[in-house]
mmCIF file of C-alpha atoms and ligand atoms in Angstrom:
data_model
loop_
_atom_site.group_PDB
_atom_site.id
_atom_site.type_symbol
_atom_site.label_atom_id
_atom_site.label_comp_id
_atom_site.label_asym_id
_atom_site.label_seq_id
_atom_site.Cartn_x
_atom_site.Cartn_y
_atom_site.Cartn_z
ATOM 1 C CA MET V 1 -5.194 28.976 4.430
ATOM 2 C CA PRO V 2 -4.824 27.158 6.966
ATOM 3 C CA VAL V 3 -4.635 23.377 6.888
ATOM 4 C CA GLU V 4 -7.518 21.241 7.084
ATOM 5 C CA ILE V 5 -8.042 17.808 7.936
ATOM 6 C CA ILE V 6 -11.572 16.448 7.019
ATOM 7 C CA PRO V 7 -11.549 12.065 8.301
ATOM 8 C CA THR V 8 -13.555 10.451 6.158
ATOM 9 C CA GLY V 9 -16.118 9.126 8.674
ATOM 10 C CA ALA V 10 -15.148 5.253 7.942
ATOM 11 C CA ALA V 11 -12.249 3.384 9.688
ATOM 12 C CA LEU V 12 -9.542 5.507 8.110
ATOM 13 C CA GLY V 13 -8.683 7.816 5.881
ATOM 14 C CA ALA V 14 -9.552 11.363 5.745
ATOM 15 C CA GLU V 15 -8.818 14.668 3.241
ATOM 16 C CA VAL V 16 -6.611 16.986 3.996
ATOM 17 C CA ARG V 17 -7.400 20.519 2.490
ATOM 18 C CA GLY V 18 -5.284 23.942 1.849
ATOM 19 C CA LEU V 19 -2.157 22.765 0.808
ATOM 20 C CA ASP V 20 -0.887 22.932 -2.998
ATOM 21 C CA LEU V 21 1.703 20.093 -3.101
ATOM 22 C CA SER V 22 3.571 21.954 -6.046
ATOM 23 C CA ARG V 23 5.322 24.323 -3.267
ATOM 24 C CA PRO V 24 7.639 22.828 -0.812
ATOM 25 C CA LEU V 25 6.038 22.727 2.533
ATOM 26 C CA SER V 26 6.508 25.045 5.831
ATOM 27 C CA ASP V 27 7.793 22.331 8.838
ATOM 28 C CA ASP V 28 4.413 23.314 10.464
ATOM 29 C CA ASP V 29 2.200 22.387 7.925
ATOM 30 C CA PHE V 30 4.619 18.932 7.428
ATOM 31 C CA GLU V 31 4.115 18.422 11.271
ATOM 32 C CA ALA V 32 0.278 18.897 10.305
ATOM 33 C CA VAL V 33 0.209 16.477 7.982
ATOM 34 C CA LEU V 34 2.806 14.248 9.543
ATOM 35 C CA GLN V 35 -0.095 13.982 12.357
ATOM 36 C CA ALA V 36 -2.540 13.542 10.838
ATOM 37 C CA TRP V 37 -0.954 10.828 8.284
ATOM 38 C CA TYR V 38 -0.143 8.696 12.059
ATOM 39 C CA ASP V 39 -4.140 9.722 13.094
ATOM 40 C CA HIS V 40 -5.613 8.362 9.722
ATOM 41 C CA ILE V 41 -3.132 5.858 8.297
ATOM 42 C CA VAL V 42 -4.222 7.550 4.396
ATOM 43 C CA LEU V 43 -4.451 10.900 3.454
ATOM 44 C CA LEU V 44 -5.846 12.240 0.316
ATOM 45 C CA PHE V 45 -4.963 15.568 -1.271
ATOM 46 C CA ARG V 46 -7.266 16.312 -4.318
ATOM 47 C CA ARG V 47 -6.984 19.178 -7.061
ATOM 48 C CA GLN V 48 -3.101 18.867 -7.311
ATOM 49 C CA LYS V 49 -0.987 19.966 -10.072
ATOM 50 C CA ILE V 50 2.365 18.550 -9.692
ATOM 51 C CA SER V 51 5.357 17.202 -11.869
ATOM 52 C CA ASP V 52 7.321 14.224 -10.820
ATOM 53 C CA ASP V 53 10.108 16.327 -8.731
ATOM 54 C CA ASP V 54 7.179 17.534 -6.614
ATOM 55 C CA LEU V 55 5.839 14.224 -5.956
ATOM 56 C CA ILE V 56 9.257 13.350 -5.294
ATOM 57 C CA GLY V 57 9.807 16.289 -2.925
ATOM 58 C CA PHE V 58 6.877 15.985 -0.882
ATOM 59 C CA SER V 59 7.212 12.154 -0.716
ATOM 60 C CA ARG V 60 10.651 12.462 0.455
ATOM 61 C CA ARG V 61 9.538 14.532 3.819
ATOM 62 C CA PHE V 62 8.211 11.364 5.312
ATOM 63 C CA GLY V 63 11.490 9.407 4.887
ATOM 64 C CA ASP V 64 14.285 8.300 1.857
ATOM 65 C CA LEU V 65 12.972 6.897 -1.559
ATOM 66 C CA ASP V 66 13.131 3.652 -3.083
ATOM 67 C CA ILE V 67 14.228 3.536 -6.572
ATOM 68 C CA ALA V 68 11.761 1.695 -8.561
ATOM 69 C CA PRO V 69 13.679 -1.396 -9.782
ATOM 70 C CA ALA V 70 14.528 -1.977 -13.757
ATOM 71 C CA SER V 71 13.446 -5.271 -14.422
ATOM 72 C CA ALA V 72 12.823 -8.640 -13.159
ATOM 73 C CA THR V 73 9.918 -7.014 -10.838
ATOM 74 C CA ASP V 74 6.053 -6.297 -11.760
ATOM 75 C CA MET V 75 8.053 -2.734 -12.528
ATOM 76 C CA ALA V 76 9.603 -3.715 -15.730
ATOM 77 C CA GLY V 77 9.089 -1.735 -18.752
ATOM 78 C CA SER V 78 8.527 2.041 -16.419
ATOM 79 C CA GLN V 79 10.657 3.678 -19.369
ATOM 80 C CA THR V 80 7.809 6.506 -19.829
ATOM 81 C CA LYS V 81 9.406 7.569 -15.898
ATOM 82 C CA SER V 82 11.114 10.813 -15.608
ATOM 83 C CA ARG V 83 13.194 9.935 -12.818
ATOM 84 C CA PRO V 84 14.196 6.313 -10.934
ATOM 85 C CA GLU V 85 11.892 6.970 -7.577
ATOM 86 C CA ILE V 86 8.992 7.162 -10.301
ATOM 87 C CA TRP V 87 7.085 3.917 -10.643
ATOM 88 C CA ILE V 88 4.230 4.178 -12.891
ATOM 89 C CA ILE V 89 0.984 2.276 -12.238
ATOM 90 C CA SER V 90 -0.464 1.677 -15.792
ATOM 91 C CA ASN V 91 -2.551 -0.501 -17.954
ATOM 92 C CA VAL V 92 -1.235 1.861 -21.146
ATOM 93 C CA VAL V 93 0.585 -0.357 -23.745
ATOM 94 C CA GLU V 94 3.069 1.808 -25.607
ATOM 95 C CA ASP V 95 4.911 0.161 -28.465
ATOM 96 C CA GLY V 96 3.697 -3.262 -27.388
ATOM 97 C CA LYS V 97 5.542 -2.978 -23.874
ATOM 98 C CA PRO V 98 3.679 -1.931 -20.716
ATOM 99 C CA ILE V 99 4.525 1.717 -19.445
ATOM 100 C CA GLY V 100 3.649 0.430 -15.783
ATOM 101 C CA ALA V 101 2.939 -2.376 -13.630
ATOM 102 C CA LEU V 102 -0.170 -3.586 -12.417
ATOM 103 C CA GLY V 103 -2.106 -3.535 -15.867
ATOM 104 C CA ASP V 104 -6.003 -3.095 -15.987
ATOM 105 C CA LYS V 105 -6.794 -6.205 -13.433
ATOM 106 C CA GLU V 106 -7.888 -6.373 -9.906
ATOM 107 C CA ALA V 107 -5.539 -6.065 -7.034
ATOM 108 C CA GLU V 108 -6.584 -7.990 -4.347
ATOM 109 C CA TRP V 109 -5.890 -6.713 -0.530
ATOM 110 C CA HIS V 110 -2.182 -6.699 0.289
ATOM 111 C CA THR V 111 0.248 -4.430 1.651
ATOM 112 C CA ASP V 112 3.567 -3.061 -0.273
ATOM 113 C CA MET V 113 6.597 -5.691 -0.675
ATOM 114 C CA SER V 114 6.118 -6.792 2.315
ATOM 115 C CA TYR V 115 8.266 -9.747 0.663
ATOM 116 C CA VAL V 116 11.767 -7.865 2.171
ATOM 117 C CA ASP V 117 12.934 -7.517 4.759
ATOM 118 C CA GLU V 118 12.839 -3.650 5.311
ATOM 119 C CA PRO V 119 9.585 -3.251 3.371
ATOM 120 C CA PRO V 120 8.592 0.203 2.582
ATOM 121 C CA MET V 121 6.828 2.214 5.090
ATOM 122 C CA ALA V 122 4.735 4.066 2.788
ATOM 123 C CA SER V 123 3.198 4.559 -0.785
ATOM 124 C CA CYS V 124 2.481 7.921 -2.239
ATOM 125 C CA LEU V 125 0.045 7.797 -5.695
ATOM 126 C CA TYR V 126 -0.604 10.632 -8.000
ATOM 127 C CA SER V 127 -3.400 9.736 -10.870
ATOM 128 C CA LEU V 128 -2.604 11.166 -13.978
ATOM 129 C CA GLU V 129 -4.977 9.708 -16.187
ATOM 130 C CA ILE V 130 -8.325 7.950 -14.638
ATOM 131 C CA PRO V 131 -11.154 5.611 -16.420
ATOM 132 C CA ASP V 132 -14.327 6.480 -16.115
ATOM 133 C CA SER V 133 -14.934 4.153 -13.991
ATOM 134 C CA GLY V 134 -13.906 1.135 -11.686
ATOM 135 C CA GLY V 135 -10.136 1.065 -10.565
ATOM 136 C CA ASP V 136 -11.175 2.358 -7.268
ATOM 137 C CA THR V 137 -8.520 1.482 -4.450
ATOM 138 C CA SER V 138 -9.899 0.050 -1.063
ATOM 139 C CA PHE V 139 -7.839 0.615 2.111
ATOM 140 C CA ALA V 140 -8.365 -1.567 5.575
ATOM 141 C CA ASN V 141 -7.319 -0.423 9.039
ATOM 142 C CA MET V 142 -5.249 -3.209 10.504
ATOM 143 C CA TYR V 143 -5.003 -1.505 14.262
ATOM 144 C CA LYS V 144 -8.740 -1.950 14.254
ATOM 145 C CA ALA V 145 -8.639 -5.106 13.010
ATOM 146 C CA LEU V 146 -6.385 -6.304 15.619
ATOM 147 C CA GLU V 147 -8.048 -5.116 17.834
ATOM 148 C CA GLU V 148 -11.267 -6.557 17.362
ATOM 149 C CA LEU V 149 -9.791 -10.069 16.480
ATOM 150 C CA PRO V 150 -11.758 -12.608 18.089
ATOM 151 C CA ASP V 151 -10.130 -13.952 21.590
ATOM 152 C CA ASP V 152 -8.724 -17.441 19.851
ATOM 153 C CA LEU V 153 -7.684 -15.943 16.282
ATOM 154 C CA ARG V 154 -5.308 -13.673 18.888
ATOM 155 C CA ALA V 155 -4.543 -16.303 20.884
ATOM 156 C CA ALA V 156 -3.684 -18.667 17.739
ATOM 157 C CA ILE V 157 -1.225 -15.816 16.440
ATOM 158 C CA GLU V 158 0.049 -13.945 19.703
ATOM 159 C CA GLY V 159 4.312 -14.820 18.924
ATOM 160 C CA ARG V 160 4.102 -15.836 15.667
ATOM 161 C CA VAL V 161 5.891 -15.246 12.279
ATOM 162 C CA CYS V 162 4.227 -15.063 8.583
ATOM 163 C CA ASN V 163 6.353 -16.055 5.596
ATOM 164 C CA HIS V 164 5.560 -13.533 2.944
ATOM 165 C CA ASP V 165 5.700 -14.858 -0.163
ATOM 166 C CA SER V 166 7.337 -13.005 -3.336
ATOM 167 C CA SER V 167 6.774 -15.195 -6.173
ATOM 168 C CA THR V 168 3.474 -13.430 -7.222
ATOM 169 C CA THR V 169 2.455 -9.812 -7.755
ATOM 170 C CA SER V 170 -0.164 -7.608 -5.810
ATOM 171 C CA VAL V 171 -2.656 -9.389 -9.254
ATOM 172 C CA GLY V 172 -1.589 -12.273 -8.819
ATOM 173 C CA GLU V 173 0.883 -12.689 -11.942
ATOM 174 C CA LEU V 174 4.035 -15.047 -11.452
ATOM 175 C CA ARG V 175 7.118 -12.353 -11.113
ATOM 176 C CA ALA V 176 9.733 -12.755 -13.821
ATOM 177 C CA GLY V 177 12.169 -15.051 -12.658
ATOM 178 C CA ALA V 178 9.832 -16.644 -9.960
ATOM 179 C CA ASN V 179 9.205 -20.027 -9.835
ATOM 180 C CA GLU V 180 5.318 -21.363 -8.819
ATOM 181 C CA VAL V 181 5.378 -22.013 -5.116
ATOM 182 C CA ILE V 182 4.025 -25.896 -4.923
ATOM 183 C CA ASP V 183 5.311 -26.304 -1.426
ATOM 184 C CA VAL V 184 4.346 -22.673 0.834
ATOM 185 C CA THR V 185 6.944 -23.814 3.669
ATOM 186 C CA LYS V 186 9.350 -23.600 0.632
ATOM 187 C CA ALA V 187 8.023 -20.124 -0.484
ATOM 188 C CA PRO V 188 10.642 -17.558 -1.566
ATOM 189 C CA GLY V 189 10.155 -14.001 0.732
ATOM 190 C CA ALA V 190 10.659 -12.435 3.960
ATOM 191 C CA LYS V 191 9.136 -13.278 7.618
ATOM 192 C CA HIS V 192 7.692 -10.905 9.737
ATOM 193 C CA PRO V 193 5.820 -10.885 12.955
ATOM 194 C CA VAL V 194 1.639 -11.241 12.549
ATOM 195 C CA ILE V 195 1.353 -8.447 15.570
ATOM 196 C CA ARG V 196 3.841 -5.630 14.737
ATOM 197 C CA THR V 197 4.553 -2.280 16.431
ATOM 198 C CA HIS V 198 4.127 0.888 14.562
ATOM 199 C CA PRO V 199 7.650 2.448 15.562
ATOM 200 C CA ALA V 200 5.853 6.164 14.956
ATOM 201 C CA THR V 201 2.480 6.155 16.949
ATOM 202 C CA GLY V 202 3.916 2.683 19.164
ATOM 203 C CA GLY V 203 0.784 0.659 18.019
ATOM 204 C CA LYS V 204 0.200 -2.848 17.502
ATOM 205 C CA SER V 205 -1.769 -3.666 14.047
ATOM 206 C CA LEU V 206 -1.766 -6.995 12.120
ATOM 207 C CA TYR V 207 0.547 -7.360 9.010
ATOM 208 C CA LEU V 208 -0.316 -10.618 6.768
ATOM 209 C CA GLY V 209 0.925 -8.773 3.691
ATOM 210 C CA ARG V 210 -0.952 -10.956 1.024
ATOM 211 C CA ARG V 211 -3.290 -14.155 1.492
ATOM 212 C CA LEU V 212 -1.413 -15.892 -1.683
ATOM 213 C CA ASN V 213 1.223 -18.383 -0.364
ATOM 214 C CA GLY V 214 1.319 -17.029 2.989
ATOM 215 C CA TYR V 215 2.779 -19.707 5.669
ATOM 216 C CA ILE V 216 2.878 -19.029 9.345
ATOM 217 C CA GLU V 217 5.975 -20.567 10.002
ATOM 218 C CA ASP V 218 5.839 -23.758 12.398
ATOM 219 C CA LEU V 219 2.775 -24.451 12.007
ATOM 220 C CA PRO V 220 1.109 -27.526 9.828
ATOM 221 C CA VAL V 221 0.306 -26.182 6.474
ATOM 222 C CA ALA V 222 -3.531 -27.395 6.815
ATOM 223 C CA GLU V 223 -3.037 -25.390 9.974
ATOM 224 C CA SER V 224 -1.809 -22.279 8.696
ATOM 225 C CA GLU V 225 -4.311 -22.276 5.425
ATOM 226 C CA ALA V 226 -6.978 -22.197 8.023
ATOM 227 C CA LEU V 227 -5.873 -19.767 10.233
ATOM 228 C CA LEU V 228 -4.760 -17.440 7.464
ATOM 229 C CA ASP V 229 -8.388 -17.802 5.817
ATOM 230 C CA ARG V 230 -9.746 -16.546 9.243
ATOM 231 C CA LEU V 231 -7.642 -13.854 9.494
ATOM 232 C CA TRP V 232 -7.908 -12.475 6.246
ATOM 233 C CA ALA V 233 -11.839 -12.971 6.235
ATOM 234 C CA HIS V 234 -12.026 -10.716 9.170
ATOM 235 C CA CYS V 235 -9.193 -8.444 7.939
ATOM 236 C CA ALA V 236 -11.555 -7.926 4.577
ATOM 237 C CA LYS V 237 -14.769 -6.606 6.545
ATOM 238 C CA PRO V 238 -16.034 -3.470 5.381
ATOM 239 C CA GLU V 239 -16.315 -1.965 8.693
ATOM 240 C CA PHE V 240 -12.112 -1.992 8.747
ATOM 241 C CA ALA V 241 -12.246 -0.169 4.924
ATOM 242 C CA TRP V 242 -12.494 2.853 3.300
ATOM 243 C CA THR V 243 -12.622 3.379 -0.944
ATOM 244 C CA HIS V 244 -11.322 6.124 -2.680
ATOM 245 C CA GLN V 245 -12.828 6.728 -6.289
ATOM 246 C CA TRP V 246 -10.216 8.534 -8.164
ATOM 247 C CA ALA V 247 -10.310 11.857 -9.873
ATOM 248 C CA VAL V 248 -7.018 13.224 -11.959
ATOM 249 C CA GLY V 249 -4.827 15.295 -9.235
ATOM 250 C CA ASP V 250 -5.946 13.167 -6.389
ATOM 251 C CA LEU V 251 -2.734 12.133 -4.564
ATOM 252 C CA LEU V 252 -3.132 9.352 -1.863
ATOM 253 C CA ILE V 253 -0.265 8.443 0.634
ATOM 254 C CA TRP V 254 -1.180 5.590 2.882
ATOM 255 C CA ASP V 255 0.709 3.849 5.998
ATOM 256 C CA ASN V 256 2.278 0.192 4.760
ATOM 257 C CA ARG V 257 3.023 -0.695 8.302
ATOM 258 C CA CYS V 258 -0.575 -0.542 9.422
ATOM 259 C CA ALA V 259 -2.861 -1.069 6.462
ATOM 260 C CA ILE V 260 -3.816 -3.031 3.707
ATOM 261 C CA HIS V 261 -5.157 -2.055 0.060
ATOM 262 C CA ARG V 262 -6.640 -3.459 -3.072
ATOM 263 C CA ARG V 263 -8.296 -2.155 -6.113
ATOM 264 C CA ASP V 264 -10.804 -3.166 -8.374
ATOM 265 C CA ALA V 265 -10.355 -4.143 -12.089
ATOM 266 C CA PHE V 266 -11.373 -1.903 -14.525
ATOM 267 C CA ASP V 267 -11.928 -1.498 -18.211
ATOM 268 C CA GLY V 268 -9.116 -2.266 -20.238
ATOM 269 C CA SER V 269 -9.792 0.117 -23.311
ATOM 270 C CA GLN V 270 -9.305 3.088 -20.952
ATOM 271 C CA ARG V 271 -6.274 4.633 -20.087
ATOM 272 C CA ARG V 272 -5.322 4.526 -16.101
ATOM 273 C CA VAL V 273 -1.866 6.312 -15.385
ATOM 274 C CA MET V 274 -0.591 7.056 -11.856
ATOM 275 C CA HIS V 275 2.728 7.643 -10.698
ATOM 276 C CA ARG V 276 4.035 6.823 -7.488
ATOM 277 C CA ALA V 277 6.768 7.225 -5.394
ATOM 278 C CA GLN V 278 7.770 4.979 -2.343
ATOM 279 C CA ILE V 279 9.551 5.416 0.901
ATOM 280 C CA LYS V 280 11.736 3.522 2.542
ATOM 281 C CA GLY V 281 10.989 1.646 5.597
ATOM 282 C CA LYS V 282 12.878 -0.500 8.652
ATOM 283 C CA GLN V 283 12.817 -4.184 9.356
ATOM 284 C CA PRO V 284 9.316 -5.110 10.734
ATOM 285 C CA PHE V 285 9.072 -6.051 15.198
HETATM 286 C C1 LIG K 301 0.003 0.180 -5.705
HETATM 287 C C2 LIG K 301 -1.424 -0.114 -5.769
HETATM 288 C C3 LIG K 301 -3.303 0.550 -6.241
HETATM 289 C C4 LIG K 301 -3.973 1.206 -7.691
HETATM 290 O O1 LIG K 301 0.205 1.333 -6.226
HETATM 291 O O2 LIG K 301 0.664 -0.311 -4.616
HETATM 292 O O3 LIG K 301 -1.810 -1.191 -5.143
HETATM 293 O O4 LIG K 301 -5.000 1.722 -7.294
HETATM 294 N N1 LIG K 301 -2.299 0.441 -6.467
HETATM 295 O O5 LIG K 301 -3.524 0.789 -8.684
HETATM 296 MN MN1 LIG K 302 -0.284 -1.660 -4.014
#
């Protein structure tokens, strides 16, 4: 069966048809997937029946994987995973302990783990159980957001560096062991250029991490706050976004270097269980 790439028609995202990810991909098929991923930023594979080992095997074609942290992070308590490379994203609580991260809350626009010096290039999320409604995941194209940035905003960020705060999770909760940030100029985390270059495509994109406790270095705090508010309002425009409504067996892989994502809240009395692999990245430039 030939591989088919069907763009969503929105600013990013494409569905890949004709591949069974429970089998190793041929080099030709992987090349087609990789090129489609560079072109569309987020790829969707539907109706996959894969094991954790298959998820790891597929993700590893893109690069080395990060190991899910055991403690002191939003991933604490992922004890039902079968392999250290698997991160569990779930609201399910077993024996009084969450089996995974992020619960049932809304996750605001963010890119994964940009608060470390070498943030993951990609995340691969596979759905095992989903609620009847809610929990949709949206993505936004940060090449396009940069391209369409008003001139004055572009001039304001050219050559600037942003601190990406590490104190809170994607659902805005304080991480274990972290202190609440009072002064954004002193927030823990990592500093990255606001405009970054994609190492594979050469494209330039906006790289903001998340809004909470962000700080554009060397600016008075009020100026940084105002600038970040304007940048985030721009990035969150619907014309840059695409939303995915999950079905069991869907697998999404997204590029953290040139996309942001968010997740809707959902009814906490329903189960949502996703397994995730994270592909290592290099220091943004
Ligand atoms: C993530 C994430 C969104 C979701 O895994 O990094 O943001 O839909 N998940 O659960
Ligand atoms: Mn995320």
